[in-house]
Coordinates of C-alpha atoms in Angstrom, one line a residue:
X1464 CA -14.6 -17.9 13.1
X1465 CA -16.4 -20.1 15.6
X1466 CA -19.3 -20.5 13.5
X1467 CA -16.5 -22.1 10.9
X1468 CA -14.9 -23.9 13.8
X1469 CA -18.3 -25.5 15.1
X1470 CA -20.0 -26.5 11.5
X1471 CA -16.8 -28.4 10.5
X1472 CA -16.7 -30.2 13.8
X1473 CA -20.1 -31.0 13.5
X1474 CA -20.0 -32.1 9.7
X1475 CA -17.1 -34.2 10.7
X1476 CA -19.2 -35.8 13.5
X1477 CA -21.4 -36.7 11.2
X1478 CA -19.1 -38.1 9.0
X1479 CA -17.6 -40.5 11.9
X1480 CA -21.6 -41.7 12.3
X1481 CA -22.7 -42.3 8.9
X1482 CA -24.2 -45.6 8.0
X1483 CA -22.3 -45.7 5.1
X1484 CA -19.1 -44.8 2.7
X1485 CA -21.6 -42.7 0.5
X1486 CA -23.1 -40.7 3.4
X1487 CA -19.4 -40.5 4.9
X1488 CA -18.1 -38.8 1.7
X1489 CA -20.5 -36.2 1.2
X1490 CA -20.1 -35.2 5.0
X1491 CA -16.5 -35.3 5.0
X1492 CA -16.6 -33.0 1.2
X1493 CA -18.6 -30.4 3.0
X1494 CA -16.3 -30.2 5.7
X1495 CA -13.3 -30.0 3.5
X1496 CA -15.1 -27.7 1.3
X1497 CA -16.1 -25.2 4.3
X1498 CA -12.8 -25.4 5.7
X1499 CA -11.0 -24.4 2.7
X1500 CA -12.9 -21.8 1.9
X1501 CA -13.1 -20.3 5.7
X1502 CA -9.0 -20.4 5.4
X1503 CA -9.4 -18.5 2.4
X1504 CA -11.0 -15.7 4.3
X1505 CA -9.0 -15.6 6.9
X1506 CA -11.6 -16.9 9.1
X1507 CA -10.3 -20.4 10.6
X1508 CA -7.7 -20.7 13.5
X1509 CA -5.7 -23.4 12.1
X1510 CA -7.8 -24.4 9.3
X1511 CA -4.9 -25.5 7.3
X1512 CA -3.9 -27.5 10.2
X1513 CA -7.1 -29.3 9.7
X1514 CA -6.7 -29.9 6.2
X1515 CA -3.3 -31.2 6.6
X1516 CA -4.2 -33.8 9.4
X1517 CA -7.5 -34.6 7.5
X1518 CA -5.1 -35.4 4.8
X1519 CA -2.6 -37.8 6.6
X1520 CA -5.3 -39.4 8.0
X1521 CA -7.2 -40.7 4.8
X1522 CA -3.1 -41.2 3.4
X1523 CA -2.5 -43.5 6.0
X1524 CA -6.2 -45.2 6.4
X1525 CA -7.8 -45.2 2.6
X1526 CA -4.4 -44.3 0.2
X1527 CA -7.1 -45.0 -2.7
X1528 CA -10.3 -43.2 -1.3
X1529 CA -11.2 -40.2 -3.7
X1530 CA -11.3 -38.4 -1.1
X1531 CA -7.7 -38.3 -0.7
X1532 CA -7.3 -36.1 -4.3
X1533 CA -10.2 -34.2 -3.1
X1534 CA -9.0 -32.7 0.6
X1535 CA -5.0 -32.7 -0.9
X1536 CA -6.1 -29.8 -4.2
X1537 CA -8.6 -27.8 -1.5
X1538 CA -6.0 -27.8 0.9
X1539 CA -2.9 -26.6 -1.8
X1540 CA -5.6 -24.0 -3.2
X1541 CA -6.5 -22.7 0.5
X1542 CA -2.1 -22.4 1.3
X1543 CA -1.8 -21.1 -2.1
X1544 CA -4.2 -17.9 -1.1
X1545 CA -3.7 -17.8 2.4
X1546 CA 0.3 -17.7 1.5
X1547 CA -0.5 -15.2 -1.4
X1548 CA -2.5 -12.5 0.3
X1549 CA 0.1 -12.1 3.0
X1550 CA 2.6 -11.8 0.7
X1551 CA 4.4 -8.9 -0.4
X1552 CA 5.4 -8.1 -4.4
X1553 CA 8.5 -9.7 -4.1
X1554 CA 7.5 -12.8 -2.5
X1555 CA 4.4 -13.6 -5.0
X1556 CA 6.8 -14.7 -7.6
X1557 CA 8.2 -17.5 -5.6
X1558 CA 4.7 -18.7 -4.3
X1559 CA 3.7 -18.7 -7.8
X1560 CA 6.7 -20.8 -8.8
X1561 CA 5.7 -23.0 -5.7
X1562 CA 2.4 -23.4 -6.6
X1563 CA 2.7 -24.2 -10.1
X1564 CA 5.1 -27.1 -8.7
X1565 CA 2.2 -28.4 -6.7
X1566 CA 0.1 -28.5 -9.6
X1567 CA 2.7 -30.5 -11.8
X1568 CA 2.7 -33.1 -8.8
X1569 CA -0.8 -33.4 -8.1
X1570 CA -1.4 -33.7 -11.7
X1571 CA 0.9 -36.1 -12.1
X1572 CA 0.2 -38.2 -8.5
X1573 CA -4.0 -38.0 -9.3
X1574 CA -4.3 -37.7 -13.1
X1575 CA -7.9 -39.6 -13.0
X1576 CA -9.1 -37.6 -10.1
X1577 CA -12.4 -34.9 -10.3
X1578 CA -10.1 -32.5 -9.5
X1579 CA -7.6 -32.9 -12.0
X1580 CA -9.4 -30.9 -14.8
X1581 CA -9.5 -27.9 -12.6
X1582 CA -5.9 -28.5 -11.8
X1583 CA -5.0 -28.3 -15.1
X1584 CA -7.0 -25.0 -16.0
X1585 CA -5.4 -23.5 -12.9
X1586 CA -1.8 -24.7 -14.2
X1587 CA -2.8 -23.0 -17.7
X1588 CA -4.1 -20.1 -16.1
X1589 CA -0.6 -19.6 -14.1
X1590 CA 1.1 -20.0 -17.4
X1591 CA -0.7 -16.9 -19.5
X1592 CA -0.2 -14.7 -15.9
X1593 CA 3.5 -15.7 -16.2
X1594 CA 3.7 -15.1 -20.0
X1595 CA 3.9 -18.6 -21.4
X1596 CA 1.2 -19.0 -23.6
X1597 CA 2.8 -21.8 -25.5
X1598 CA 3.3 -23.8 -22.1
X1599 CA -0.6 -22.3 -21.1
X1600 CA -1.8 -23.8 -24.9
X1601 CA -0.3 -27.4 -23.8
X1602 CA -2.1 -27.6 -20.4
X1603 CA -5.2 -26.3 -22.1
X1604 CA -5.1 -28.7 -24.9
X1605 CA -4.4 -31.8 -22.1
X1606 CA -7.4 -30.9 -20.2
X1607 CA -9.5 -31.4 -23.1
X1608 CA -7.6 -34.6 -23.8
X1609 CA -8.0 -36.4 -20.8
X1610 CA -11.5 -34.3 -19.1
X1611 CA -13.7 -33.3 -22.6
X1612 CA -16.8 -33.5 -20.4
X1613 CA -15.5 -31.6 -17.2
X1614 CA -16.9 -28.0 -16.1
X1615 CA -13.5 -26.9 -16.5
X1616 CA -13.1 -28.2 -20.1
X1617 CA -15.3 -25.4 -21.3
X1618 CA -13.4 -22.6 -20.5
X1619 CA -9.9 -24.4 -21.7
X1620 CA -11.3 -24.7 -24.9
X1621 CA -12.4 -21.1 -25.1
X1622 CA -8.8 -20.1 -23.8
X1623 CA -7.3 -22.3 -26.6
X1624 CA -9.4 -20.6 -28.9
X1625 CA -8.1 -16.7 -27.8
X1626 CA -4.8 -17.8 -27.5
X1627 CA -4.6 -18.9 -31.4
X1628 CA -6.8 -16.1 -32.3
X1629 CA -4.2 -14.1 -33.9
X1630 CA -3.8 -13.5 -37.3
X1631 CA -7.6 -15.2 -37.7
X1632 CA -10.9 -13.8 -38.8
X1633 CA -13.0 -13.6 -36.0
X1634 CA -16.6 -14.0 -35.5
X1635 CA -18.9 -13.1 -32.6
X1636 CA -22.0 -12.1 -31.9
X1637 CA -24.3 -11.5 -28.6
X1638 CA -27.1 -9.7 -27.3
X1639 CA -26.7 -6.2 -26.9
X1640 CA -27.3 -4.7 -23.4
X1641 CA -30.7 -2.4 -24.0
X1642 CA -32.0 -4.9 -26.2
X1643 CA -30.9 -6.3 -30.0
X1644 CA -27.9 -8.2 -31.5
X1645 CA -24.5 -7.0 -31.8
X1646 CA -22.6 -8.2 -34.5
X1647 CA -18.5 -8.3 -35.7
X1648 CA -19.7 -8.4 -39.4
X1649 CA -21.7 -5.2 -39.1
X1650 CA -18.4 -3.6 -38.6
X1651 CA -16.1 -5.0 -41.3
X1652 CA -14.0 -2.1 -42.9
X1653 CA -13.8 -0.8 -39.3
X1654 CA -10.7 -0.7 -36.9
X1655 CA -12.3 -2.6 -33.7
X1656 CA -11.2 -2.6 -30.2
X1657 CA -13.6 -5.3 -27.9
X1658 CA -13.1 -4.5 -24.6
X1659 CA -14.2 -7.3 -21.9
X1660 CA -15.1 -6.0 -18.4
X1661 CA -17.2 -4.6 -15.4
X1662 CA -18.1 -2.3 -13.3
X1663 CA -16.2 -3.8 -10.2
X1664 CA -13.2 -4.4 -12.2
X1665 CA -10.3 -1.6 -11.1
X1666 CA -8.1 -1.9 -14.0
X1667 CA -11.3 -1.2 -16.1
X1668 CA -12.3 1.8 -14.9
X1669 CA -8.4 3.5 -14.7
X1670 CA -8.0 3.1 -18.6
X1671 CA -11.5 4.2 -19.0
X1672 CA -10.3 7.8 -19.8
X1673 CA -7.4 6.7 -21.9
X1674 CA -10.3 4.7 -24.4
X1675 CA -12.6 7.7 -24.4
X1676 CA -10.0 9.9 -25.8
X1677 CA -8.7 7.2 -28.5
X1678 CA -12.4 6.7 -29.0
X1679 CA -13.1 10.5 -29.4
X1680 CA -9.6 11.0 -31.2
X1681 CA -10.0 7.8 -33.8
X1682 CA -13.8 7.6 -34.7
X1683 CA -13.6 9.8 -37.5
X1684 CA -11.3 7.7 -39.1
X1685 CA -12.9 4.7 -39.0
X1686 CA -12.2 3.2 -35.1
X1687 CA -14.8 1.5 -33.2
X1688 CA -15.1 -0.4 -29.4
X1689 CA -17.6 -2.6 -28.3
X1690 CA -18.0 -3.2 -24.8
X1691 CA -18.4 -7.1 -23.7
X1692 CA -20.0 -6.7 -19.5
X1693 CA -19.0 -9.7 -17.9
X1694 CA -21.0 -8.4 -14.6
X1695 CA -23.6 -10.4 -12.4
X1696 CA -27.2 -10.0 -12.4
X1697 CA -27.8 -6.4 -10.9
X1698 CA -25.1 -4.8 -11.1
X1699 CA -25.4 -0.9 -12.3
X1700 CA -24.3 -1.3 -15.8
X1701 CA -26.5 1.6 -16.9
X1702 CA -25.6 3.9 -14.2
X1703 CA -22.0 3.1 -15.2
X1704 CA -22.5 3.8 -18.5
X1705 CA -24.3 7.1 -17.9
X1706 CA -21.1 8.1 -15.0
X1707 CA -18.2 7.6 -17.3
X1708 CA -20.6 8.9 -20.5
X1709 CA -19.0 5.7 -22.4
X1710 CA -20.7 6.1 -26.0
X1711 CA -20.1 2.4 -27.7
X1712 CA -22.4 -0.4 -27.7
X1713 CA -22.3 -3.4 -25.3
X1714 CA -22.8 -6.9 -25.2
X1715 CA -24.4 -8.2 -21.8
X1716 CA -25.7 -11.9 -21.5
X1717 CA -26.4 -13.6 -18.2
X1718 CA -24.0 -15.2 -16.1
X1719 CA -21.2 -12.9 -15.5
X1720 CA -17.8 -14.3 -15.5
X1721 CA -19.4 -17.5 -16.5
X1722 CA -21.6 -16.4 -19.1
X1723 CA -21.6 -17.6 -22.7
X1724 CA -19.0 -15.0 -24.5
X1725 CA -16.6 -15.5 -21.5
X1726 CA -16.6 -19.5 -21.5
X1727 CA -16.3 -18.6 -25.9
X1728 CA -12.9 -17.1 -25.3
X1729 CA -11.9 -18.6 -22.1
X1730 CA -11.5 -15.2 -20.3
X1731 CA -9.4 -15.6 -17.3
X1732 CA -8.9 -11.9 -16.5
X1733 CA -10.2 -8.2 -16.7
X1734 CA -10.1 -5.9 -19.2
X1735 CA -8.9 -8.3 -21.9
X1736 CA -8.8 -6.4 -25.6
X1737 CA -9.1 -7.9 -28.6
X1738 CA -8.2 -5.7 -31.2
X1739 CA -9.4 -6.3 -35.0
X1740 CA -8.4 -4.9 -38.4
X1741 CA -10.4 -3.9 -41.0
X1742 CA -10.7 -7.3 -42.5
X1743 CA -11.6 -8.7 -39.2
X1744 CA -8.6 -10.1 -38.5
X1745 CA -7.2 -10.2 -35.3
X1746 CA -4.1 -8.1 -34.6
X1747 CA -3.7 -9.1 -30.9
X1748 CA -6.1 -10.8 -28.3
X1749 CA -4.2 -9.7 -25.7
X1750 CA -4.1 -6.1 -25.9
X1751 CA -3.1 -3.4 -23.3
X1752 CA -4.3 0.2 -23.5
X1753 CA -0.6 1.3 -24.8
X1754 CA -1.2 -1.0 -27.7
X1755 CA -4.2 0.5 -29.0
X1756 CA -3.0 3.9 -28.7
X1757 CA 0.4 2.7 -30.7
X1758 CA -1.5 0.5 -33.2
X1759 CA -5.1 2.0 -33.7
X1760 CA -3.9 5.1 -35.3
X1761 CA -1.5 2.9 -37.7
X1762 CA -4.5 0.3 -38.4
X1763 CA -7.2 3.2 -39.8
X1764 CA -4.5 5.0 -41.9

């Protein structure tokens, strides 16, 4: 904590001594930055204090300053955290309601601002937690309206493209963990479940056992799974593999959560199952280990 406490003093004496409005911006974004994220841990005394003055300060000296935007959407994203890990079940759902109403205004007070694309991927992002993928497609699609060349952009498009999956051939194709190419079209006549996840991902490994019996119970009858591993660089894939004794193939490219068949479908969340006919159409991209034990032995009859 007093390592946090003395670097953003520091950062913000630098920012008071810089020779110019260049130099005073990238000190005061790095203190900002640090502060938000030591709040986030848990690791600031009164970090959102500092935030919040930082904040009335630049509103009342530089209303138009860029950085205004910038220290108002780190400071609602470090109370929206803080806020949400001391919270209890019940109160989630109100902070969740609160924070998508600070996204709306921010939105709507800073439309041109750098962090307005990520603004509106977070207010998508809320929407498909809460269930609205209709309201989640809109602030998707107005991202790509209004920030096409944004970071964010990427994975909005790749969200747009899961949500509308339904109903639609699929194709995809990646490099297959072990070495070689795994493709959708080697698999057409086949009942196909693709699972996204990772080792570190809790949810993943609790319905593990639930997918190894489907899988043992529906591979005769034409039912197949293909693993997508969205974990970082070095993490034990293989001794996973080998724990659990999971028998399907798996894509793995670099990059994690951030890798290229994640940014493709704009996954926001682990597992996510896709599950695909035997024409390769897709049945649901948003399936739940009850679905696939309900549907899977209807879809290889």
């Amino acid at each position: 904590m007093r390592y946090n406490v003395s670097r953003a003093q520091l950062l913000g004496e630098l920012a008071r001594v810089a020779a110019t409005d260049e130099e005073r911006s990238v000190w005061q974004r790095q203190r900002i930055d640090g502060i938000a994220a030591a709040v986030q841990m848990n690791a600031y005394p009164n970090g959102l204090q500092e935030l919040q003055k930082t904040e009335q300060e630049l509103a009342r000296s530089a209303p138009k300053s860029d950085l205004l935007p910038y220290v108002v959407f780190h400071r609602m994203a470090a109370e929206y955290n803080a806020q949400l890990q001391a919270a209890d079940a019940e109160g989630r759902q109100k902070i969740q309601e609160a924070w998508v109403a600070s996204l709306e205004k921010f939105i709507a007070d800073y439309p041109k601002s750098e962090d307005a694309a990520d603004a509106l991927l977070q207010l998508g992002v809320s929407q498909e937690f809460a269930g609205e993928s209709d309201k989640a497609k809109q602030w998707y699609a107005r991202l790509l309206q209004g920030h096409r060349e944004s970071a964010a952009a990427q994975r909005a498009e790749g969200a747009l493209k899961r949500l509308s999956l339904e109903g639609q051939a699929i194709t995809f194709a990646g490099q297959a963990f072990g070495g070689g190419n795994i493709d959708l079209r080697q698999y057409r006549g086949k009942v196909v479940a693709v699972v996204f996840w990772a080792t570190w991902c809790k949810p993943c490994v609790e319905e593990l056992p639930q997918l190894l019996e489907l899988y043992r119970q529906q591979k005769p009858n034409g039912f197949e799974v293909i693993g997508v591993n969205l974990d970082s660089e070095g993490a034990p894939i293989q001794q996973f593999v080998q724990q659990f004794k999971v028998p399907w193939p798996h894509v793995a490219e670099p990059g994690g959560l951030e890798s290229r068949p994640a940014r493709e479908f704009g996954i926001i969340t682990l597992p996510t199952m896709f599950l695909i006919d035997k024409q390769g159409k897709v049945v649901t991209s948003n399936a739940s280990i009850e679905d696939l034990k309900e549907r899977v032995p209807e879809l290889v009859k």
